[in-house]
Coordinates of C-alpha atoms (C1' of nucleotides) and ligand atoms in Angstrom, one line a residue:
Chain A
M205 CA 78.2 110.5 -49.3
D206 CA 76.9 113.7 -47.6
A207 CA 74.9 114.5 -50.5
I208 CA 72.8 111.1 -50.0
H209 CA 71.9 112.1 -46.3
A210 CA 70.7 115.8 -47.6
F211 CA 68.2 114.3 -50.1
E212 CA 66.6 112.6 -47.8
H213 CA 65.3 115.8 -46.3
L214 CA 63.8 117.2 -49.5
P215 CA 60.3 118.5 -49.2
H216 CA 57.9 116.2 -50.6
K217 CA 56.9 118.8 -52.9
T218 CA 60.2 119.0 -54.4
I219 CA 60.4 115.3 -55.1
E220 CA 57.5 115.6 -56.9
R221 CA 58.3 118.6 -59.1
L222 CA 61.8 117.1 -59.8
S223 CA 60.0 114.3 -61.4
Q224 CA 58.0 116.9 -63.4
Y225 CA 61.2 118.8 -64.3
R226 CA 62.8 116.0 -65.9
R227 CA 59.8 115.2 -67.7
A228 CA 59.8 118.6 -69.2
L229 CA 63.8 118.7 -69.6
L230 CA 63.4 115.3 -71.5
I231 CA 61.2 116.6 -74.0
C232 CA 63.2 120.2 -74.5
L233 CA 66.3 118.0 -74.9
E234 CA 64.5 116.1 -78.0
E235 CA 63.6 119.5 -79.2
G236 CA 67.5 120.2 -79.6
K237 CA 67.7 122.6 -76.9
S238 CA 70.9 122.5 -74.4
H239 CA 70.3 125.2 -71.8
I240 CA 67.1 126.5 -70.2
F241 CA 66.0 129.3 -68.0
S242 CA 64.3 128.9 -64.7
H243 CA 61.5 131.1 -66.1
E244 CA 61.0 128.6 -68.9
I245 CA 60.6 125.7 -66.9
A246 CA 58.5 127.7 -64.7
R247 CA 56.0 128.5 -67.1
I248 CA 56.1 124.7 -68.5
Q249 CA 55.2 123.5 -65.1
H250 CA 52.7 126.5 -64.2
I251 CA 54.9 127.8 -61.1
T252 CA 57.1 130.6 -60.4
P253 CA 60.8 130.6 -61.6
V254 CA 61.8 131.1 -57.7
Q255 CA 60.4 127.9 -56.9
V256 CA 62.3 126.5 -59.7
R257 CA 65.7 128.1 -58.6
R258 CA 64.9 127.1 -54.9
D259 CA 64.1 123.4 -55.8
L260 CA 67.5 123.7 -57.9
M261 CA 69.3 125.0 -55.2
L262 CA 68.3 122.3 -52.7
I263 CA 69.7 119.5 -55.0
G264 CA 73.0 121.9 -55.2
Y265 CA 72.7 122.3 -59.0
S266 CA 74.0 125.6 -60.1
G267 CA 73.3 127.1 -63.6
T268 CA 75.4 129.5 -65.6
L269 CA 74.2 133.2 -65.3
R270 CA 72.5 134.6 -68.3
K271 CA 72.9 131.1 -69.8
G272 CA 70.5 128.9 -67.5
Y273 CA 70.9 125.2 -66.6
N274 CA 72.7 122.8 -68.8
I275 CA 69.4 120.4 -69.4
E276 CA 71.7 117.3 -70.0
Q277 CA 73.5 117.5 -66.3
L278 CA 70.3 118.3 -64.6
I279 CA 68.4 115.3 -66.0
E280 CA 71.6 113.2 -65.0
L281 CA 71.4 114.8 -61.5
I282 CA 67.8 114.3 -61.1
G283 CA 68.4 110.8 -62.0
E284 CA 70.7 110.5 -59.7
I285 CA 68.5 112.1 -56.5
I286 CA 65.2 110.1 -57.4
D287 CA 66.0 107.1 -59.4
S288 CA 67.4 104.1 -57.3
E289 CA 70.9 102.3 -58.5
E290 CA 68.9 99.0 -59.7
M291 CA 65.5 98.7 -61.7
I292 CA 62.6 99.1 -59.6
K293 CA 60.1 96.4 -60.6
V294 CA 56.3 97.2 -60.7
A295 CA 53.1 95.0 -60.9
V296 CA 50.0 95.9 -62.1
M297 CA 46.7 93.9 -60.3
G298 CA 43.9 93.9 -62.7
L299 CA 44.2 93.8 -66.6
G300 CA 41.0 95.7 -67.5
D301 CA 40.9 98.9 -69.4
L302 CA 42.7 101.0 -66.8
G303 CA 45.3 98.3 -66.5
H304 CA 45.7 98.1 -70.3
A305 CA 46.1 101.9 -70.4
I306 CA 48.7 102.0 -67.9
L307 CA 50.9 98.9 -69.6
N308 CA 50.7 100.6 -73.0
Y309 CA 51.9 104.3 -71.6
F310 CA 54.3 103.2 -69.2
N311 CA 56.8 101.0 -70.3
G312 CA 60.3 102.0 -71.8
K313 CA 59.3 105.6 -70.6
R314 CA 62.0 105.4 -67.4
S315 CA 65.3 103.5 -67.5
K316 CA 65.0 102.5 -63.8
L317 CA 61.1 101.6 -63.7
S318 CA 59.6 98.9 -65.4
I319 CA 56.5 97.0 -65.1
V320 CA 57.3 93.4 -65.1
A321 CA 54.1 91.2 -64.3
G322 CA 50.4 91.8 -64.4
F323 CA 47.8 89.4 -62.7
D324 CA 44.5 88.9 -63.1
V325 CA 41.4 86.5 -62.3
N326 CA 39.8 86.0 -65.9
P327 CA 41.0 82.9 -67.4
K328 CA 41.0 84.5 -70.8
K329 CA 43.6 87.0 -69.9
I330 CA 45.8 84.7 -67.6
G331 CA 49.1 83.4 -69.9
T332 CA 48.7 86.3 -72.4
V333 CA 51.3 88.9 -72.9
F334 CA 50.6 92.5 -73.3
N335 CA 53.1 94.9 -74.5
G336 CA 55.7 92.4 -73.2
V337 CA 54.2 91.9 -69.9
P338 CA 52.9 88.7 -69.0
C339 CA 49.5 88.1 -67.4
Y340 CA 49.5 85.5 -64.1
P341 CA 46.8 84.3 -62.2
V342 CA 46.7 86.0 -58.7
E343 CA 47.3 82.9 -57.0
Q344 CA 50.7 83.1 -58.2
I345 CA 51.4 86.5 -56.6
Q346 CA 53.9 85.1 -54.0
E347 CA 55.8 83.2 -56.1
I348 CA 56.3 86.0 -58.8
I349 CA 56.9 88.9 -56.6
N350 CA 59.7 87.0 -54.8
R351 CA 61.3 85.6 -58.3
E352 CA 61.3 89.0 -60.1
N353 CA 61.9 91.3 -57.1
I354 CA 59.0 93.3 -57.4
S355 CA 58.5 96.2 -55.2
I356 CA 55.8 98.0 -56.2
G357 CA 52.3 97.4 -57.2
I358 CA 49.3 99.0 -58.9
I359 CA 45.8 98.3 -58.0
T360 CA 43.2 98.4 -61.0
V361 CA 40.9 95.7 -60.0
P362 CA 37.4 96.4 -59.6
A363 CA 36.8 98.9 -56.3
K364 CA 35.2 96.2 -54.2
Q365 CA 38.4 93.7 -54.7
A366 CA 41.0 96.5 -53.7
P367 CA 41.1 95.7 -49.9
V368 CA 41.8 92.3 -50.5
T369 CA 44.2 92.9 -53.3
A370 CA 46.2 95.2 -51.5
G371 CA 46.1 92.5 -48.5
R372 CA 48.1 90.4 -51.2
L373 CA 50.3 92.5 -52.1
I374 CA 51.6 93.3 -48.5
K375 CA 51.6 89.8 -47.7
A376 CA 53.8 89.2 -50.7
G377 CA 56.4 91.5 -49.4
I378 CA 55.5 94.5 -51.6
K379 CA 57.0 98.0 -50.5
G380 CA 54.6 100.8 -52.4
I381 CA 51.3 100.7 -53.6
L382 CA 49.6 103.0 -55.9
N383 CA 45.7 102.4 -55.8
Y384 CA 43.6 103.7 -58.5
T385 CA 40.2 102.3 -57.5
P386 CA 38.1 104.6 -55.5
T387 CA 38.2 102.3 -51.9
P388 CA 40.5 103.1 -49.8
I389 CA 42.7 100.8 -48.3
Q390 CA 44.7 100.2 -45.1
V391 CA 48.7 99.1 -45.2
P392 CA 51.3 98.8 -42.3
E393 CA 53.4 101.7 -41.9
D394 CA 56.6 100.5 -44.0
V395 CA 54.5 100.6 -47.1
Y396 CA 54.3 103.4 -49.1
L397 CA 50.7 104.1 -50.5
E398 CA 49.6 106.6 -52.7
E399 CA 46.1 106.8 -53.8
Y400 CA 44.3 108.9 -56.7
D401 CA 40.8 109.1 -57.7
M402 CA 39.9 110.8 -60.8
I403 CA 36.6 112.0 -59.2
T404 CA 38.2 114.1 -56.7
T405 CA 40.2 115.8 -59.3
L406 CA 37.1 116.3 -61.5
E407 CA 35.1 117.5 -58.4
K408 CA 37.7 120.0 -57.5
L409 CA 37.7 121.4 -61.1
A410 CA 34.1 121.5 -61.1
F411 CA 34.0 123.3 -58.0
Y412 CA 36.3 126.1 -59.1
V413 CA 34.6 126.2 -62.4
K414 CA 31.2 126.9 -60.7
L415 CA 33.1 129.5 -58.4
A416 CA 34.3 131.3 -61.3
N417 CA 30.7 131.2 -63.1
D418 CA 28.9 132.6 -59.8
K419 CA 31.5 135.1 -59.7
N420 CA 30.8 136.3 -63.2
K421 CA 27.0 136.2 -62.8
L422 CA 27.4 139.1 -60.0
Chain B
M285 CA 23.9 134.2 -48.6
D286 CA 26.5 134.4 -46.3
A287 CA 27.8 130.9 -46.2
I288 CA 28.4 130.7 -50.4
H289 CA 30.7 133.5 -49.5
A290 CA 32.7 131.8 -46.7
F291 CA 32.8 128.6 -49.0
E292 CA 34.3 130.8 -51.5
H293 CA 37.7 130.9 -48.9
L294 CA 38.1 127.3 -48.2
P295 CA 41.3 126.0 -48.2
H296 CA 41.9 124.0 -51.6
K297 CA 42.9 120.9 -49.7
T298 CA 39.8 120.9 -47.7
I299 CA 37.9 120.9 -51.0
E300 CA 40.0 118.0 -52.1
R301 CA 39.2 116.2 -48.8
L302 CA 35.4 117.0 -49.0
S303 CA 35.3 115.0 -52.0
Q304 CA 37.0 112.3 -50.7
Y305 CA 35.0 112.4 -47.6
R306 CA 32.0 112.3 -49.3
R307 CA 33.1 109.0 -51.2
A308 CA 34.0 107.2 -47.8
L309 CA 30.7 108.3 -46.5
L310 CA 28.6 107.0 -49.3
I311 CA 30.3 103.5 -48.8
C312 CA 29.5 103.7 -44.9
L313 CA 26.0 104.5 -46.0
E314 CA 25.6 101.4 -48.1
E315 CA 27.2 99.5 -45.3
G316 CA 24.0 100.7 -43.3
K317 CA 25.8 103.0 -40.7
S318 CA 24.0 106.1 -39.8
H319 CA 26.9 107.9 -37.9
I320 CA 30.8 108.3 -37.7
F321 CA 33.3 109.6 -35.7
S322 CA 36.2 111.8 -36.8
H323 CA 38.6 109.0 -36.0
E324 CA 36.9 106.5 -38.2
I325 CA 37.0 109.0 -41.0
A326 CA 40.6 110.0 -40.4
R327 CA 41.5 106.2 -40.9
I328 CA 40.0 105.8 -43.9
Q329 CA 41.5 108.7 -45.4
H330 CA 45.0 108.3 -43.8
I331 CA 44.7 111.8 -41.7
T332 CA 44.2 112.6 -38.2
P333 CA 41.2 113.2 -36.6
V334 CA 41.9 116.8 -35.8
Q335 CA 42.0 117.5 -39.5
V336 CA 38.9 116.1 -40.1
R337 CA 37.4 117.9 -37.4
R338 CA 38.8 121.3 -38.6
D339 CA 37.6 120.6 -42.1
L340 CA 33.9 120.1 -40.8
M341 CA 34.1 123.3 -38.6
L342 CA 35.4 124.9 -41.7
I343 CA 32.1 124.1 -43.5
G344 CA 29.8 124.6 -40.4
Y345 CA 28.7 121.2 -39.7
S346 CA 28.2 120.1 -36.3
G347 CA 28.4 116.4 -34.9
T348 CA 26.6 115.0 -31.8
L349 CA 28.8 114.4 -28.8
R350 CA 29.7 110.7 -28.5
K351 CA 27.7 110.0 -31.6
G352 CA 29.6 111.5 -34.1
Y353 CA 28.6 112.7 -37.5
N354 CA 25.1 112.1 -39.0
I355 CA 26.5 110.5 -42.4
E356 CA 23.5 111.4 -44.4
Q357 CA 23.3 114.9 -43.3
L358 CA 27.0 115.3 -44.0
I359 CA 27.0 113.9 -47.4
E360 CA 24.0 116.2 -48.3
L361 CA 25.9 119.3 -46.5
I362 CA 29.1 118.6 -48.7
G363 CA 26.8 118.3 -51.7
E364 CA 25.3 121.7 -51.1
I365 CA 29.4 123.1 -51.2
I366 CA 31.1 121.4 -53.6
D367 CA 28.3 120.6 -56.2
S368 CA 26.6 123.2 -58.8
E369 CA 23.2 123.6 -58.5
E370 CA 22.8 122.5 -62.4
M371 CA 24.7 119.5 -63.7
I372 CA 28.4 120.2 -64.9
K373 CA 28.7 118.3 -68.2
V374 CA 32.1 116.9 -69.4
A375 CA 33.7 116.0 -72.5
V376 CA 36.5 113.3 -73.1
M377 CA 38.9 114.1 -76.0
G378 CA 40.3 110.9 -77.5
L379 CA 38.8 107.4 -76.9
G380 CA 41.5 105.1 -76.7
D381 CA 42.3 102.7 -73.6
L382 CA 42.2 105.6 -71.1
G383 CA 39.4 107.3 -72.3
H384 CA 37.4 104.2 -72.3
A385 CA 38.6 103.3 -69.1
I386 CA 37.2 106.6 -67.6
L387 CA 33.6 106.3 -69.6
N388 CA 33.4 102.8 -68.0
Y389 CA 34.4 104.3 -64.5
F390 CA 32.5 107.5 -64.2
N391 CA 29.1 107.9 -65.5
G392 CA 26.2 107.4 -62.7
K393 CA 28.8 107.9 -60.0
R394 CA 27.8 111.5 -59.1
S395 CA 24.6 113.1 -59.7
K396 CA 25.8 116.6 -60.9
L397 CA 28.6 115.5 -63.0
S398 CA 28.3 113.7 -66.0
I399 CA 30.3 112.9 -69.1
V400 CA 28.0 113.6 -72.4
A401 CA 30.4 113.7 -75.1
G402 CA 33.5 111.9 -76.8
F403 CA 35.8 113.3 -79.3
D404 CA 38.0 111.2 -81.7
V405 CA 39.9 111.5 -85.1
N406 CA 39.5 107.7 -85.7
P407 CA 36.5 107.3 -88.4
K408 CA 36.3 103.8 -86.7
K409 CA 35.1 105.5 -83.5
I410 CA 33.3 108.1 -84.5
G411 CA 29.6 107.6 -84.6
T412 CA 29.8 104.8 -82.1
V413 CA 28.4 105.1 -78.9
F414 CA 30.1 103.6 -75.5
N415 CA 28.4 103.6 -72.3
G416 CA 25.7 106.2 -73.3
V417 CA 28.4 108.5 -74.6
P418 CA 28.4 109.2 -78.3
C419 CA 31.7 109.6 -80.0
Y420 CA 31.7 112.6 -82.1
P421 CA 34.7 113.6 -84.7
V422 CA 36.6 116.6 -83.4
E423 CA 36.0 118.9 -86.1
Q424 CA 32.4 119.3 -84.4
I425 CA 33.8 120.1 -81.2
Q426 CA 32.5 123.9 -81.3
E427 CA 29.2 122.6 -82.2
I428 CA 28.7 120.0 -79.6
I429 CA 30.4 122.1 -76.6
N430 CA 28.0 125.0 -77.1
R431 CA 25.0 122.6 -77.8
E432 CA 25.3 120.8 -74.8
N433 CA 26.6 123.4 -72.6
I434 CA 29.9 121.4 -71.8
S435 CA 32.1 123.1 -69.2
I436 CA 34.9 120.5 -68.3
G437 CA 37.0 118.8 -70.8
I438 CA 39.3 115.6 -70.0
I439 CA 42.2 115.0 -72.3
T440 CA 43.4 111.7 -73.1
V441 CA 44.9 111.9 -76.7
P442 CA 48.3 110.9 -77.8
A443 CA 50.8 113.1 -75.9
K444 CA 51.9 115.0 -78.9
Q445 CA 48.3 116.1 -79.7
A446 CA 47.8 117.5 -76.1
P447 CA 48.3 121.1 -77.0
V448 CA 46.4 121.4 -80.0
T449 CA 43.6 119.6 -78.2
A450 CA 43.6 122.0 -75.3
G451 CA 43.4 124.8 -77.6
R452 CA 40.4 123.4 -79.1
L453 CA 39.0 122.9 -75.7
I454 CA 39.8 126.5 -75.0
K455 CA 38.5 127.9 -78.3
A456 CA 35.3 126.0 -77.9
G457 CA 34.7 128.0 -74.6
I458 CA 35.3 125.2 -72.2
K459 CA 36.5 126.5 -68.6
G460 CA 38.2 123.6 -67.0
I461 CA 40.5 121.2 -68.1
L462 CA 41.8 117.8 -66.8
N463 CA 45.2 116.7 -68.5
Y464 CA 46.0 113.2 -68.5
T465 CA 48.7 113.3 -70.7
P466 CA 52.5 113.7 -70.0
T467 CA 52.7 116.9 -72.1
P468 CA 52.1 120.2 -70.0
I469 CA 49.7 122.4 -71.9
Q470 CA 49.1 126.5 -71.4
V471 CA 45.6 127.8 -70.6
P472 CA 44.4 131.3 -70.1
E473 CA 43.9 132.4 -66.6
D474 CA 40.1 132.1 -66.6
V475 CA 40.6 128.4 -67.8
Y476 CA 41.0 125.9 -64.6
L477 CA 43.8 123.2 -65.0
E478 CA 44.6 120.1 -63.5
E479 CA 47.1 117.7 -64.8
Y480 CA 48.1 114.4 -63.4
D481 CA 50.7 112.2 -64.9
M482 CA 51.2 108.7 -63.4
I483 CA 54.8 108.8 -64.0
T484 CA 55.4 111.3 -61.1
T485 CA 53.4 109.5 -58.9
L486 CA 55.3 106.2 -59.5
E487 CA 58.4 107.9 -59.3
K488 CA 57.9 109.6 -56.0
L489 CA 56.5 106.3 -54.7
A490 CA 59.8 104.7 -55.8
F491 CA 61.9 107.3 -54.4
Y492 CA 60.4 106.6 -50.8
V493 CA 60.5 103.0 -51.3
K494 CA 64.2 103.3 -52.2
L495 CA 64.8 105.7 -49.1
A496 CA 63.3 103.3 -47.0
N497 CA 65.4 100.3 -48.2
D498 CA 68.7 102.3 -48.0
K499 CA 67.8 103.1 -44.3
N500 CA 67.3 99.0 -43.6
K501 CA 70.5 98.4 -45.2
L502 CA 72.5 100.5 -42.7
Chain C
dG207 C1' 23.9 111.0 -8.6
dT208 C1' 29.0 111.5 -9.1
dA209 C1' 32.9 109.8 -11.4
dA210 C1' 35.0 108.4 -15.4
dG211 C1' 35.6 108.0 -19.9
dT212 C1' 34.8 109.9 -25.0
dT213 C1' 34.4 113.0 -28.3
dT214 C1' 33.4 117.5 -30.3
dG215 C1' 34.6 122.5 -31.6
dT216 C1' 37.8 125.9 -31.4
dT217 C1' 42.0 128.5 -30.6
dA218 C1' 46.8 128.7 -30.6
dA219 C1' 51.1 126.9 -32.0
dA220 C1' 54.0 124.7 -35.2
dA221 C1' 55.6 123.0 -39.5
dA222 C1' 55.4 123.0 -44.4
dG223 C1' 55.6 125.4 -48.4
dT224 C1' 55.7 129.8 -51.4
dT225 C1' 57.1 134.1 -52.8
dA226 C1' 59.5 138.5 -52.4
dA227 C1' 63.7 140.8 -52.1
dC228 C1' 68.0 141.7 -53.6
dA229 C1' 73.3 140.8 -54.1
dA230 C1' 76.3 139.4 -57.4
dC231 C1' 77.5 138.4 -61.5
dG232 C1' 78.2 138.7 -66.4
dC233 C1' 77.0 139.6 -71.0
dA234 C1' 76.0 143.1 -74.6
dA235 C1' 75.7 147.5 -76.3
dA236 C1' 77.0 152.4 -76.2
Chain D
dT210 C1' 85.5 151.4 -70.4
dT211 C1' 81.0 151.8 -68.4
dT212 C1' 76.0 151.6 -68.3
dG213 C1' 72.3 148.9 -68.4
dC214 C1' 69.9 144.7 -68.4
dG215 C1' 68.7 139.9 -67.5
dT216 C1' 69.8 135.9 -64.5
dT217 C1' 70.9 133.2 -60.9
dG218 C1' 71.9 131.8 -55.5
dT219 C1' 70.0 132.5 -51.1
dT220 C1' 67.9 134.7 -47.3
dA221 C1' 63.9 136.5 -45.2
dA222 C1' 59.0 137.3 -45.0
dC223 C1' 54.7 135.6 -45.9
dT224 C1' 50.9 132.2 -46.6
dT225 C1' 48.9 127.9 -46.3
dT226 C1' 48.5 123.9 -43.9
dT227 C1' 48.6 120.7 -40.1
dT228 C1' 49.0 119.5 -35.4
dA229 C1' 48.6 120.2 -30.6
dA230 C1' 46.0 121.4 -26.6
dC231 C1' 42.0 122.0 -23.9
dA232 C1' 37.4 123.3 -22.3
dA233 C1' 32.7 121.7 -22.8
dA234 C1' 29.2 118.3 -23.1
dC235 C1' 27.1 113.9 -23.2
dT236 C1' 27.2 108.9 -21.7
dT237 C1' 27.8 105.2 -19.1
dA238 C1' 29.0 103.0 -15.1
dC239 C1' 29.2 102.5 -10.7
Ligands
NAD40 N1 41.2 106.3 -60.5 C1 40.8 106.4 -61.5 O1 41.1 107.4 -62.1 C2 40.0 105.5 -62.1 C3 39.4 105.5 -63.7 C4 39.0 104.4 -64.4 C5 38.8 103.3 -63.4 N2 39.0 103.4 -62.4 C6 39.2 102.1 -61.1 O2 40.0 101.0 -61.7 C7 39.7 100.0 -61.6 C8 39.5 99.3 -62.8 O3 38.9 99.7 -63.9 P1 38.9 99.2 -65.1 O4 38.0 100.2 -66.2 O5 40.0 98.9 -65.6 O6 38.0 98.0 -65.0 P2 37.8 96.7 -65.6 O7 36.6 95.6 -64.8 O8 37.8 96.7 -67.1 O9 39.2 95.8 -65.4 C9 39.5 95.1 -63.9 C10 40.1 94.0 -64.2 O10 40.5 93.3 -63.1 C11 40.5 92.0 -62.9 N3 39.9 91.2 -61.6 C12 39.1 91.5 -60.8 N4 39.0 90.6 -59.7 C13 40.3 90.5 -59.7 C14 41.0 90.1 -58.6 N5 40.6 90.0 -57.4 N6 42.5 90.2 -58.6 C15 43.0 90.6 -59.8 N7 42.3 91.0 -61.1 C16 41.1 90.9 -60.8 C17 39.2 91.6 -64.0 O11 39.2 90.4 -64.7 C18 39.7 92.8 -65.2 O12 40.3 92.4 -65.7 C19 38.4 100.1 -61.1 O13 38.3 99.9 -59.5 C20 37.8 101.5 -61.2 O14 36.9 102.1 -60.4 C21 39.7 104.5 -61.6
NAD41 N1 48.5 110.2 -67.1 C1 48.4 108.9 -67.1 O1 48.2 108.6 -66.0 C2 48.1 108.3 -68.2 C3 47.9 106.7 -68.0 C4 48.1 106.2 -69.5 C5 48.0 106.8 -70.5 N2 48.2 108.1 -70.5 C6 48.3 109.2 -71.8 O2 47.1 109.3 -72.1 C7 46.8 109.3 -73.5 C8 46.1 108.5 -74.1 O3 46.7 106.9 -73.7 P1 45.8 105.7 -74.4 O4 46.4 104.8 -73.7 O5 44.4 106.0 -74.3 O6 46.1 106.0 -76.0 P2 45.5 105.4 -77.1 O7 46.1 105.5 -78.3 O8 44.6 104.2 -76.9 O9 44.3 106.6 -77.3 C9 44.4 107.7 -78.1 C10 43.0 108.1 -78.9 O10 43.0 109.2 -79.2 C11 42.3 109.5 -80.4 N3 43.2 110.8 -81.1 C12 44.6 110.8 -81.5 N4 44.6 112.5 -82.0 C13 43.2 112.6 -81.7 C14 43.1 114.0 -81.6 N5 43.8 115.3 -82.1 N6 41.8 114.5 -81.3 C15 40.8 113.7 -80.7 N7 41.6 112.3 -80.5 C16 42.5 111.8 -81.0 C17 42.9 108.0 -80.8 O11 42.1 107.9 -81.9 C18 42.9 107.3 -80.0 O12 41.8 106.6 -79.9 C19 48.3 109.5 -74.1 O13 48.7 110.7 -74.0 C20 49.1 108.5 -72.8 O14 50.5 109.3 -72.7 C21 48.4 108.9 -69.5

DNA sequence: GTAAGTTTGTTAAAAAGTTAACAACGCAAA
DNA sequence: TTTGCGTTGTTAACTTTTTAACAAACTTAC
């Protein structure tokens, strides 16, 4: 299909925004709305209406003049683009506070993404089931990842353990890693990596807050 | 001072990377290194050496030829740029799993940023102290934020409570908000806002994993 | 002491991402 | 009708961000 080819070349930022649009659209749908204007989506996402229209143009979706976009259809189309046909399965490495928060938050939210396993070294956690997700010992990682066909790993172990944990995930054949520890990790180029550290976000925020403060003092 | 003026116009991405460089540099310092090359920093951060050099050029830091950058000095300079002179104080709204993870993780990591208060509605949590951070009832938000001179709020309440919580923070005079719930919020333009949703990151990851999969199948 | 090899600093070019501008359209009110 | 307004789709301009290119400088090896 031609469309699949096109979606390959969607800008990275557009992919992110599509996910965000869908999240917002799902809420609107729940609230009983059937249509939405570009400027409404824009306001929710803190961007410009032009950008919304441009993104939707890129995925080939057309709205109705003066009526806006059909919410249900748009959710459907975004799903066709960013979701995969089969379920994508995810494992969480390290079921501490953050790992728990993620398990709590995540499952059930998306139909094509599911956390199916947790791994830990703490004997008290191994064998327990949290929110429907069983906790396995790290030694079984290869076995479980093969058996369940898990392709994404989330790292929430103590920072020092991040590199060795990443190594295990890679060895086990994982294709994408989301690293929530502050220790950067290295991956081969066929593994997708996202790293997020709260402190970077906070420091950025603090920088701009300070800047605004300094300006007001003048 | 002239330099302060210049730092105002640093690219947003550079600010983010400076925070990341510092994080990496602190680790290197601990490991006993005294100097580092641009390509080493680049490798840790998964970017190019040119970009590192460019960022450092923008902040006016010069390395030594064939010896690289002095780690201690660079950490110091990055601090002068992105940290504020006085401590920036932070409050966490909602001390559930995620709020706890943040308290656990954060305090002590940075000298100029500190979480000094938590707020919750659960009577069992109110009055407790977690990791040195007291939990107050939300009703006292105005009082505590004024008294402690808190300027940043992190939102980790249940998603539905996000907008009302944001409203309270804004009313209390907060200047920056970091929203970790999946419900987008609205803020006046003198308040800095960052929103982060794990699902967006995961969906993006899943998209590129799928893409790579599809390519391999051809 | 000279040549070869590295690494920095900076300017210039390229790429990615955002915003502006506006024609086309359709609804609503006059 | 017809006029005016609000909205989409799209091209073009602009801005931001990244990458390339390369001279200058220092070190080491010969
Ligand atoms: N990025 C962020 O925003 C953010 C926020 C909070 C915490 N963190 C980071 O996330 C990580 C986890 O934080 P937390 O508060 O949940 O810590 P925690 O100590 O509560 O949890 C860590 C868990 O990992 C397990 N573990 C230890 N070694 C392991 C290994 N080798 N393999 C598998 N499991 C192992 C422990 O038994 C524990 O259950 C830390 O690195 C922390 O720095 C990041
Ligand atoms: N963005 C992410 O990556 C991510 C990950 C996990 C969870 N979350 C989100 O973070 C939020 C918190 O998650 P959690 O797992 O910690 O939930 P939780 O239920 O464990 O914690 C929520 C806490 O907020 C308190 N609370 C409820 N209403 C409040 C109010 N009006 N004011 C102050 N406190 C209030 C509750 O008493 C509870 O202690 C949720 O919205 C969840 O969707 C986000």
